[in-house]
Short mmCIF file of C-alpha atoms in Angstrom, two decimals:
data_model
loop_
_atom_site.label_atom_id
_atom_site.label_comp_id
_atom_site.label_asym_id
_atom_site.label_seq_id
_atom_site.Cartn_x
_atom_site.Cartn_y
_atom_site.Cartn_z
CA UNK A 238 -31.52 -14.73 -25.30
CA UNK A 239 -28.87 -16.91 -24.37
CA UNK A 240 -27.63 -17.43 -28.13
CA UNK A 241 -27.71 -13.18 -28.18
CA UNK A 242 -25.70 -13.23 -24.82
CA UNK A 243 -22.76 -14.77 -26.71
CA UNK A 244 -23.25 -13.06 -30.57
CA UNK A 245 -23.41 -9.41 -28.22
CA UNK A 246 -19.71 -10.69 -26.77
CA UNK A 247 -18.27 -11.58 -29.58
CA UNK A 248 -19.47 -8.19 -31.42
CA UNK A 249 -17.80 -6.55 -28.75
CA UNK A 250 -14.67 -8.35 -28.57
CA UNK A 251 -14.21 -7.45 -31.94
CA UNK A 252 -15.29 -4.08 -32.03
CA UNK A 253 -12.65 -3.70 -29.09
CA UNK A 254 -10.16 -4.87 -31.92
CA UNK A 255 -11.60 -3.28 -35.02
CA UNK A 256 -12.44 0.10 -33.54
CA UNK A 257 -10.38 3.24 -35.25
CA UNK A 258 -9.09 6.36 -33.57
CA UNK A 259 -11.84 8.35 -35.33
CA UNK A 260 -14.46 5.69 -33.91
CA UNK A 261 -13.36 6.14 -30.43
CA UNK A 262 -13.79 10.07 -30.70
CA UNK A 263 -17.17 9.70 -31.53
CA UNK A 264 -17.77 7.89 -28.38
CA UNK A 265 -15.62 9.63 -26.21
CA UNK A 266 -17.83 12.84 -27.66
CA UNK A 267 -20.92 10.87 -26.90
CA UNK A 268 -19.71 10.50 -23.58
CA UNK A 269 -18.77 14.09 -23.09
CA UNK A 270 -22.09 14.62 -24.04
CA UNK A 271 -23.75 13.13 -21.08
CA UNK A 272 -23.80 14.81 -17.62
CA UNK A 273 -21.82 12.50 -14.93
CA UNK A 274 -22.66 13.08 -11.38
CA UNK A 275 -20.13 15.31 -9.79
CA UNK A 276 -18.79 12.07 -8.28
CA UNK A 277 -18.41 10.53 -11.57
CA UNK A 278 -16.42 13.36 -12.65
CA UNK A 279 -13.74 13.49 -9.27
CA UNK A 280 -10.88 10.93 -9.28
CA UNK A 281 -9.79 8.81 -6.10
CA UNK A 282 -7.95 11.44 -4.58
CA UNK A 283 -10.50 14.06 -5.00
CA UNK A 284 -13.50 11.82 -3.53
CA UNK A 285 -11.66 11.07 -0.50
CA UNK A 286 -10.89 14.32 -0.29
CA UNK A 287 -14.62 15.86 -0.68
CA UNK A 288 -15.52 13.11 1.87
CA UNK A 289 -13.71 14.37 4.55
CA UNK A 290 -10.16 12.91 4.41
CA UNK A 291 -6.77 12.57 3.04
CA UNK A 292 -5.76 10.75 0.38
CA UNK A 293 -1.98 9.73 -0.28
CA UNK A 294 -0.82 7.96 -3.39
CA UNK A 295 2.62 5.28 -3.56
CA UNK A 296 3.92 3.21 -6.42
CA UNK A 297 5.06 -0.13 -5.37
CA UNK A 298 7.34 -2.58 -7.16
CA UNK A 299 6.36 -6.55 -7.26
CA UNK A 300 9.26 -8.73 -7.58
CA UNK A 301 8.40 -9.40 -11.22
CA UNK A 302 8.81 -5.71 -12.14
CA UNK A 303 5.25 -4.31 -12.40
CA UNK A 304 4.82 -1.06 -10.54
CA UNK A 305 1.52 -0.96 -8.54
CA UNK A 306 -0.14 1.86 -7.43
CA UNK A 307 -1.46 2.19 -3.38
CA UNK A 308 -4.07 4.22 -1.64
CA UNK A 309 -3.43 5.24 1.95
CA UNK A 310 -6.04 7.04 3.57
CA UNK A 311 -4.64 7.51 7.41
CA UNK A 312 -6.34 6.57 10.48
CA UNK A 313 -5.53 5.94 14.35
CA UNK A 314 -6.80 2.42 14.42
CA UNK A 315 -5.58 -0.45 13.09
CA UNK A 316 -4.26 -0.62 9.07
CA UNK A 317 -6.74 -2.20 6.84
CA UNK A 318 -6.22 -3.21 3.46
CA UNK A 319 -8.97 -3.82 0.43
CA UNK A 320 -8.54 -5.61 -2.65
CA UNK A 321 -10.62 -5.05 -5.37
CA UNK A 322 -12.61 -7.79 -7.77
CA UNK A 323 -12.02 -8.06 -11.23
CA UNK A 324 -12.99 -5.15 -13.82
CA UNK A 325 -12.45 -3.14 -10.46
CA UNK A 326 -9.55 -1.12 -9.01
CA UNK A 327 -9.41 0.92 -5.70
CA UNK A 328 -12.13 3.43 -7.09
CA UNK A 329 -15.34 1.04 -6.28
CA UNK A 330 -14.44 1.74 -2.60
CA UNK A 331 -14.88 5.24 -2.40
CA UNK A 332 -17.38 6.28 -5.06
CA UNK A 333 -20.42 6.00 -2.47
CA UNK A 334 -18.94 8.73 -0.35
CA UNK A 335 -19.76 7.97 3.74
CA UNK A 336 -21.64 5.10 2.29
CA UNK A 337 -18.45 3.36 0.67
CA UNK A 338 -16.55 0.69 2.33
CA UNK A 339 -13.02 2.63 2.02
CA UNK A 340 -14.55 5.58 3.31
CA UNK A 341 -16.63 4.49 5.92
CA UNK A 342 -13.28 2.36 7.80
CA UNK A 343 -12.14 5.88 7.55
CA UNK A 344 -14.88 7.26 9.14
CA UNK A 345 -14.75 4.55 12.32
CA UNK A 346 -11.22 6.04 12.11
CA UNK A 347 -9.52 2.34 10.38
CA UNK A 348 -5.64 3.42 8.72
CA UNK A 349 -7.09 2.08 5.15
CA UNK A 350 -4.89 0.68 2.41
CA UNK A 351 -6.10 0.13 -0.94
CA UNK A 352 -4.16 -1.58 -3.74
CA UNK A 353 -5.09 -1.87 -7.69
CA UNK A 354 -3.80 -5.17 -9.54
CA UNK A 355 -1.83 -5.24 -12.51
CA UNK A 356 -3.68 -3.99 -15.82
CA UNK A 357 -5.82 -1.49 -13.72
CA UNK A 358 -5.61 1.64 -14.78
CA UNK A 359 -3.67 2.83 -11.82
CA UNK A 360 -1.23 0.02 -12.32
CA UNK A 361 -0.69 -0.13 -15.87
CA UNK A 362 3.22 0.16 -15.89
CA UNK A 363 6.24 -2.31 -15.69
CA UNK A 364 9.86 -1.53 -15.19
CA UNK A 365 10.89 -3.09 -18.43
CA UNK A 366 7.53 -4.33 -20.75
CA UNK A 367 5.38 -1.52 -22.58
CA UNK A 368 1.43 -2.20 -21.74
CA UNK A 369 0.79 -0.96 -25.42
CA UNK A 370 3.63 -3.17 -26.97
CA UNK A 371 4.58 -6.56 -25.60
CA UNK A 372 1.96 -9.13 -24.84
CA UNK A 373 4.22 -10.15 -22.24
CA UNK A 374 2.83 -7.37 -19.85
CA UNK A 375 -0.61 -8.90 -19.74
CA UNK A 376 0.59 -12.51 -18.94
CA UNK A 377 -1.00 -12.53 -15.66
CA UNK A 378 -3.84 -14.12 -13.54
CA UNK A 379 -5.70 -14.18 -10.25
CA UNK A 380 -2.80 -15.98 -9.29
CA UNK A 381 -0.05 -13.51 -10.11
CA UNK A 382 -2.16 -11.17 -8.84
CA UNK A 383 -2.02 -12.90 -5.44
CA UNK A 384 1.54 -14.12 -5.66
CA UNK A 385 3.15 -11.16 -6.39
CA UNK A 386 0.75 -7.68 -6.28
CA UNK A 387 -1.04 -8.60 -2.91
CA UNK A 388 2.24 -10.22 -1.32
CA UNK A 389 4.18 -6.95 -2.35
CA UNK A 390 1.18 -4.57 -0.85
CA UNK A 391 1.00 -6.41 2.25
CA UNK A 392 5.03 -6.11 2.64
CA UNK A 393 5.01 -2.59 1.85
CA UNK A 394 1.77 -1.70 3.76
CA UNK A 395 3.66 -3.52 7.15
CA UNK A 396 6.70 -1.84 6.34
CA UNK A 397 5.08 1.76 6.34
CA UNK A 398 3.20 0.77 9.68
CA UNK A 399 5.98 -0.89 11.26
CA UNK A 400 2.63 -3.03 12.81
CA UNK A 401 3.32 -7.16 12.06
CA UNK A 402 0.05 -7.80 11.10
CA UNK A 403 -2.76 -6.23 9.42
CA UNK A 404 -6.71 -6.37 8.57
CA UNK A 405 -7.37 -7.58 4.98
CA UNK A 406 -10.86 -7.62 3.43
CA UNK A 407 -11.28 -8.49 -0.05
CA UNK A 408 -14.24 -8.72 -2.57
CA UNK A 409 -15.19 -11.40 -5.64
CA UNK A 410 -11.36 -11.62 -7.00
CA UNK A 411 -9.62 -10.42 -3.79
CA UNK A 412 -10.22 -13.54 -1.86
CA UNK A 413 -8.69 -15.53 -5.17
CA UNK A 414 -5.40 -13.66 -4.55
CA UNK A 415 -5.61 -14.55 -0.94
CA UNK A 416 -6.04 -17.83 -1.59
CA UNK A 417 -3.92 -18.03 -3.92
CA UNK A 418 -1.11 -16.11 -1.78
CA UNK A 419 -1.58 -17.58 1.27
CA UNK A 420 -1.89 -21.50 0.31
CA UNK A 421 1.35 -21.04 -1.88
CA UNK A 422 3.65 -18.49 0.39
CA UNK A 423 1.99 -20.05 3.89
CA UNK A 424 4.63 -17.06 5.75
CA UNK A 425 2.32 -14.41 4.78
CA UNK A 426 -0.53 -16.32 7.05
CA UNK A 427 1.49 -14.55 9.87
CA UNK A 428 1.20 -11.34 8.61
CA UNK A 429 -2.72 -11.25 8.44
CA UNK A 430 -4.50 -10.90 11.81
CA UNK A 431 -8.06 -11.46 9.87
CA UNK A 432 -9.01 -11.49 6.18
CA UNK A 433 -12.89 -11.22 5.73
CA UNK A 434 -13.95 -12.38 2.12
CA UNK A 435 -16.90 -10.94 1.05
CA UNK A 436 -18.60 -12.53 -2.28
CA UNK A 437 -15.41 -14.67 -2.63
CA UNK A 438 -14.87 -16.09 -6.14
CA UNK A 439 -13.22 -20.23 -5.71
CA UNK A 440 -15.68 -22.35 -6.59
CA UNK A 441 -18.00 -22.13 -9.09
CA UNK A 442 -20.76 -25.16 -9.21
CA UNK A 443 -24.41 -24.86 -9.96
CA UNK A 444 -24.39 -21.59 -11.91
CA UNK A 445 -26.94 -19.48 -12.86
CA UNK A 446 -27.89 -20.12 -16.83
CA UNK A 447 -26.83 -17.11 -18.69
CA UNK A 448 -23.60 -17.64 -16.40
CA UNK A 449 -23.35 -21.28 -17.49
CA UNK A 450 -24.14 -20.29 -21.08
CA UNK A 451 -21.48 -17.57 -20.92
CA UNK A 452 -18.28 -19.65 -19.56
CA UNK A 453 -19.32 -22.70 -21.99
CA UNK A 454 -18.80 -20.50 -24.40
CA UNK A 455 -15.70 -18.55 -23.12
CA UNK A 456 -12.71 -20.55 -24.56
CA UNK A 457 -14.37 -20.27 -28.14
CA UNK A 458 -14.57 -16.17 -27.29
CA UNK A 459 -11.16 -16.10 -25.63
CA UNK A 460 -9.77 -18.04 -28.68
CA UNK A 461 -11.37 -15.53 -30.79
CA UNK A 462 -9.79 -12.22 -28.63
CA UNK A 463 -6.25 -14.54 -28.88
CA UNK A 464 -6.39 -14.53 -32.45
CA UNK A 465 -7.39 -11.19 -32.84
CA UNK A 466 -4.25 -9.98 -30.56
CA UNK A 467 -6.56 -9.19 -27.67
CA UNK A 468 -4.58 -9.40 -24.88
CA UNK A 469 -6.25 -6.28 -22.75
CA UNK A 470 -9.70 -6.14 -22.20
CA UNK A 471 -11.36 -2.72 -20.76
CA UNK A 472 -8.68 -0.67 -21.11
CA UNK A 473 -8.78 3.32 -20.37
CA UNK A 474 -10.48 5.50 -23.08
CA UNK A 475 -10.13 2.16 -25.14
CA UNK A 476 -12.68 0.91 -27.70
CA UNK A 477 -13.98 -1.96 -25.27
CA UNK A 478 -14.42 0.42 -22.39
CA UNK A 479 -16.00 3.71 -24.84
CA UNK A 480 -18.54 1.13 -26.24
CA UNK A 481 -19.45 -0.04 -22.55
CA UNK A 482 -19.87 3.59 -20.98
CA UNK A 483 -21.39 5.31 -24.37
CA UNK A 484 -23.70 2.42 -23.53
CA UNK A 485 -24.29 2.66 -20.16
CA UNK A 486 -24.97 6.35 -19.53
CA UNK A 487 -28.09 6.62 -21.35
CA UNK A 488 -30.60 7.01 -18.89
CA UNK A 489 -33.50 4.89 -18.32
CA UNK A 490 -32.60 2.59 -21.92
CA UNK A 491 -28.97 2.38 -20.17
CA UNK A 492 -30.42 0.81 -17.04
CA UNK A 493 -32.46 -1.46 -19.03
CA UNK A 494 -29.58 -2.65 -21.28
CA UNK A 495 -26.67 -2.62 -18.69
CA UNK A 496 -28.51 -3.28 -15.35
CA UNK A 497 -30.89 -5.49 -15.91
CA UNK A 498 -29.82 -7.12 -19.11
CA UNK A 499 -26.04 -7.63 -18.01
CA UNK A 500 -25.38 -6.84 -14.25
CA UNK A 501 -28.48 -8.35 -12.31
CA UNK A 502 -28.62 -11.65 -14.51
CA UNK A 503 -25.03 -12.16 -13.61
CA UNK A 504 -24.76 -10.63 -10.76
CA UNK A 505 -27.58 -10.77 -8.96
CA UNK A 506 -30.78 -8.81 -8.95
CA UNK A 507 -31.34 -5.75 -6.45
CA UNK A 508 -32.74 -2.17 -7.76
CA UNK A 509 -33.23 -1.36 -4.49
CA UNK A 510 -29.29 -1.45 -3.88
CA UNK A 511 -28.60 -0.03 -7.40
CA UNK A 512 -30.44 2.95 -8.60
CA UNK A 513 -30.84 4.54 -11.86
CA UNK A 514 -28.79 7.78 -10.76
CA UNK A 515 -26.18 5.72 -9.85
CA UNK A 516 -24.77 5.28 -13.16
CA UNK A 517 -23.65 8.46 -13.48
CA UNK A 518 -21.67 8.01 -11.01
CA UNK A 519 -20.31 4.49 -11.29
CA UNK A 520 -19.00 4.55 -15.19
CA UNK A 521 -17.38 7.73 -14.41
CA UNK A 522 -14.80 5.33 -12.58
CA UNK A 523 -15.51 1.70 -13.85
CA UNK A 524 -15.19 -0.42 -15.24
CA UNK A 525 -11.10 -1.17 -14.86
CA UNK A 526 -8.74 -2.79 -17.13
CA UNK A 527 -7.03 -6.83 -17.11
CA UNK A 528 -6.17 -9.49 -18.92
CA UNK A 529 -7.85 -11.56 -20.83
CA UNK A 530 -5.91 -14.56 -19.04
CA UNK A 531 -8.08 -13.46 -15.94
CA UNK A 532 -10.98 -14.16 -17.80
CA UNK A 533 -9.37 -17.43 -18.96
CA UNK A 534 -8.32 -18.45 -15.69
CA UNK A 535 -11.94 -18.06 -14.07
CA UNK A 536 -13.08 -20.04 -17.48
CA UNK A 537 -11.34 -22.72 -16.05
CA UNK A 538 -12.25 -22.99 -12.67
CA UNK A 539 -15.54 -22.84 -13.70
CA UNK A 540 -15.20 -25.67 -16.06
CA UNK A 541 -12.88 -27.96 -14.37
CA UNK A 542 -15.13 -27.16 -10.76
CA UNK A 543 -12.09 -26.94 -8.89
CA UNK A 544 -9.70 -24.26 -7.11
CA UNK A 545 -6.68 -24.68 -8.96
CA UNK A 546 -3.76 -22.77 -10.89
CA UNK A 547 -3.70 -21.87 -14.67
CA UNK A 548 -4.25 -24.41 -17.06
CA UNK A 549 -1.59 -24.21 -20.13
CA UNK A 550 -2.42 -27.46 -21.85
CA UNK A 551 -0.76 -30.91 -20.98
CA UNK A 552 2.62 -30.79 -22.36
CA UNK A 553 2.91 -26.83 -20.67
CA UNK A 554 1.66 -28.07 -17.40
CA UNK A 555 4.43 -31.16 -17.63
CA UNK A 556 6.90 -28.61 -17.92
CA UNK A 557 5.98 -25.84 -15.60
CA UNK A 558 3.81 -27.88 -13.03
CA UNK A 559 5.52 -31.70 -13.33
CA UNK A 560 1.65 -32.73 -13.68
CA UNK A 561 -0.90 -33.25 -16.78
CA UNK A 562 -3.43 -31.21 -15.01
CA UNK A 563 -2.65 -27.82 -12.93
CA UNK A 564 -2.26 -28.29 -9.18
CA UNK A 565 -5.22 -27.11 -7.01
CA UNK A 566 -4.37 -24.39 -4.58
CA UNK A 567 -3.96 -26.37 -1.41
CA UNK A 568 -6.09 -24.69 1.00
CA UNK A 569 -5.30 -26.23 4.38
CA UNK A 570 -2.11 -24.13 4.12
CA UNK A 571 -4.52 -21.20 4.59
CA UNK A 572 -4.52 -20.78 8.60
CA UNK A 573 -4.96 -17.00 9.01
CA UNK A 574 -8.17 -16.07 10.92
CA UNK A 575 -10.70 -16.03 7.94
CA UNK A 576 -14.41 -14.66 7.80
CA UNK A 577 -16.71 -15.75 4.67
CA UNK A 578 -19.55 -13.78 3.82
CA UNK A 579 -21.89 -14.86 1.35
CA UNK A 580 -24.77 -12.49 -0.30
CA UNK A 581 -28.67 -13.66 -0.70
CA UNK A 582 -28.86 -12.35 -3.61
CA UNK A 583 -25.69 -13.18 -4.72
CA UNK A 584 -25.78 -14.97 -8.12
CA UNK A 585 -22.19 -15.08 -9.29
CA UNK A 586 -20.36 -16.20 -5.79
CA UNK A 587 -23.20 -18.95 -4.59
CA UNK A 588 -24.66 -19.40 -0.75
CA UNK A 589 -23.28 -22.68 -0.89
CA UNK A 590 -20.16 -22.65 -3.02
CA UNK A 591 -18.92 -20.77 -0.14
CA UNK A 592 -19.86 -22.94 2.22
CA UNK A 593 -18.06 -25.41 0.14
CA UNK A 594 -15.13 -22.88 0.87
CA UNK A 595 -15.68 -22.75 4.14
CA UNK A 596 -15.19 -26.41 4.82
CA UNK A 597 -12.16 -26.82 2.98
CA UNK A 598 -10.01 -24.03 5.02
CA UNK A 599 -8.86 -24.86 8.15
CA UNK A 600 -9.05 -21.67 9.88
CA UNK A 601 -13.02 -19.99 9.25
CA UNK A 602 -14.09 -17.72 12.50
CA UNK A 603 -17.12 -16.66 11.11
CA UNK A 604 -19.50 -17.16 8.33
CA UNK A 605 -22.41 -15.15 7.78
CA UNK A 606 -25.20 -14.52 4.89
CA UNK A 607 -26.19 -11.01 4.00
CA UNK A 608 -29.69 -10.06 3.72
CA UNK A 609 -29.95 -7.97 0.73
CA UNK A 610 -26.76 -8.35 -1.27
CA UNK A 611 -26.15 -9.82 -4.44
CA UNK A 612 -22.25 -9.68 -5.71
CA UNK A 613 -21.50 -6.16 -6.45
CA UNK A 614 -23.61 -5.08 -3.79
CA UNK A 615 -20.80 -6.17 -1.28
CA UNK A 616 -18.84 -2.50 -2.75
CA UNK A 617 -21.41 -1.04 -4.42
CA UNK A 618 -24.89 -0.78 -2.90
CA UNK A 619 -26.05 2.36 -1.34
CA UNK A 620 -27.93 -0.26 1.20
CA UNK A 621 -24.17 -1.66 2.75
CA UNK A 622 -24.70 0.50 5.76
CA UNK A 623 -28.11 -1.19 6.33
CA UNK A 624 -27.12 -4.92 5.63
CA UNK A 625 -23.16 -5.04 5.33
CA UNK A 626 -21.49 -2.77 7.59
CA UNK A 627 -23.11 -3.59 10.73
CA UNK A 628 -21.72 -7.27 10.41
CA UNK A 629 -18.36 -5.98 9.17
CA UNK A 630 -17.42 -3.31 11.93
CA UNK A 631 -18.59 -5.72 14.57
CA UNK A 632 -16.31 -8.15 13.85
CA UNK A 633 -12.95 -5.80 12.58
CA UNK A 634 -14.25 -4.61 16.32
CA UNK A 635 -12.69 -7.79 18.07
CA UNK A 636 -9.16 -7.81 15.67
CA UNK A 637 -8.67 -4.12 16.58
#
């Protein structure tokens, strides 16, 4: 199984690169074939809208030049903004309707912000590099992603508010950025009255065997996308991402393949949070594009079991970092108000890797574990309101 795991990757990675036009129709007609759920079919702005609010849409410039896209949907309370996990953007938020995280702070009447990262398919843009054409775009990790897309949301988010400090909750890859942001640019610890982490992704001991099996293998399969040019991985109405959705939306054989072969072994296992049905919902809108440096970046901190910036290789590190070895993200420079919440069932962002977490920032005002919830459930189970929100609302409750 294990051996498949990595043969089925590979296959893919270079059907991503191999794929022609003609063999994407067929897919996309596959696709076209299959009945989505009506909220597979509506985009961001049309969910929020169906749902009972309003949706606004900005583009927002990061000061290296990529043009973000940000979801406002307006409250009275205080502003609130998500960030996404990787092979997610803004959409994971909403696509549960009343019982969606995005919409459901809209529904206790929250003024919610959403941003999408670099490479998503909101954000796919630049002010000088072409996505399509230079590799240069997709030179970016977690930690650009934290240094420069959520430092530019938070600024413009504040600015729009004229408030001096927000709410901030983040899932799996938002927490990175936080990290990331916050231990490097310690001003924008001011500008954060709480950020609650839910499944965060910083440490990654003890792993779960296909997991282990998986990143032991990744800088052969990385090496393999490098050489084949493969800079962006699950691109819009790209090969990668046909493959993965003609896949996915086949009823019952989907759900074996996708669900329980792919997503619970990784992710954590939890039909009762992830029905059948809702696939035709979910890869109407995921999953979302990056880089394959992400990928390479959360190799590494897997493999060297530490929190710590990119790895380029000794002689690159000398000259970008002064060190041999990357720097770890110092995380005592972290003193916003921080809440950690960790799922049961949570097999990719462990009980007590976060723990570990939590004793190495200085500022933790809460730390819970979540009945029910393995990693994507934090955004994606139609449970939350059961086992998530509850826990969530009470404590935004005492920062409003």
């Amino acid at each position: 199984m294990m051996k498949s795991a990595i043969f089925l990757i590979a296959a893919i990675i270079q059907f991503s690169y191999c794929a022609s036009e003609s063999d994407i129709e067929v897919l996309l007609s596959e696709i076209s074939d299959l009945t989505l759920s009506e909220d597979g079919k509506l985009n961001f702005t049309q969910l929020v809208t169906k749902y009972g609010h309003t949706a606004e849409q900005y583009e927002v410039v990061t000061e290296d030049g990529y043009l973000l896209t940000v979801f406002h949907i307006p409250g009275n309370r205080s502003s609130i903004l998500l960030a996404h996990g990787l092979v997610a953007d803004a959409d994971p938020f909403v696509i549960r309707g009343h019982g969606s995280l995005g919409i459901a702070l809209a529904d206790e009447g929250y003024d919610v912000w959403l941003l999408n990262n670099r490479g998503t398919k909101f954000s796919r843009s630049h002010t000088e590099l072409d996505p399509d054409n230079e590799k240069k775009f997709w030179d970016f990790s977690l930690h650009e992603m934290g240094y420069y897309d959520l430092a530019a949301t938070i600024d413009f988010v504040l600015y729009q508010t004229g408030e001096e400090k927000i709410l901030a909750i983040g899932h799996s890859q938002g927490p990175s950025q936080f990290f990331a942001l916050t231990s490097l640019r310690p001003e924008y610890n001011e500008k954060i009255k709480l950020f609650l982490a839910l499944g965060p992704g910083a440490y990654f001991f003890n792993m779960p065997p296909l997991f282990q099996v998986i990143a032991d293998a990744g800088p052969l399969l990385l090496e393999l996308a490098k050489t084949l040019g493969i800079e962006e991985l699950c691109r819009d109405r790209g090969a990668l991402l046909t493959l993965i959705k003609t896949v996915c939306t086949k009823g019952i054989v989907s759900y074996e393949i996708c669900v329980k072969g792919v997503i619970f072994p990784i992710l954590g296992y939890n039909p009762a949070g992830f029905e059948l049905s809702f696939l035709r919902t979910l890869f109407g809108h995921a999953p979302s594009g990056f880089s394959r440096k992400c990928l390479e970046h959360y190799d590494q901190l897997y493999l060297r079991k530490k929190f710590s910036q990119f790895d380029y290789g000794v002689l690159e590190n000398l000259s970008k970092y002064g060190l041999s070895n990357p720097p770890d993200y110092d995380l005592s420079k972290v003193t916003a108000d921080v809440a950690l919440m960790a799922g049961k069932l949570d097999e990719l962002s462990l009980i007590e890797n976060v723990k570990l977490l939590k004793e190495n920032l200085p500022n933790v005002v809460h730390f819970e574990e979540i009945e029910e919830t393995t990693h994507s459930d934090f955004v994606l189970s139609r449970e939350a309101s059961i086992y998530l929100f509850p826990s969530i609302f009470s404590l935004l409750q005492n920062y409003d």
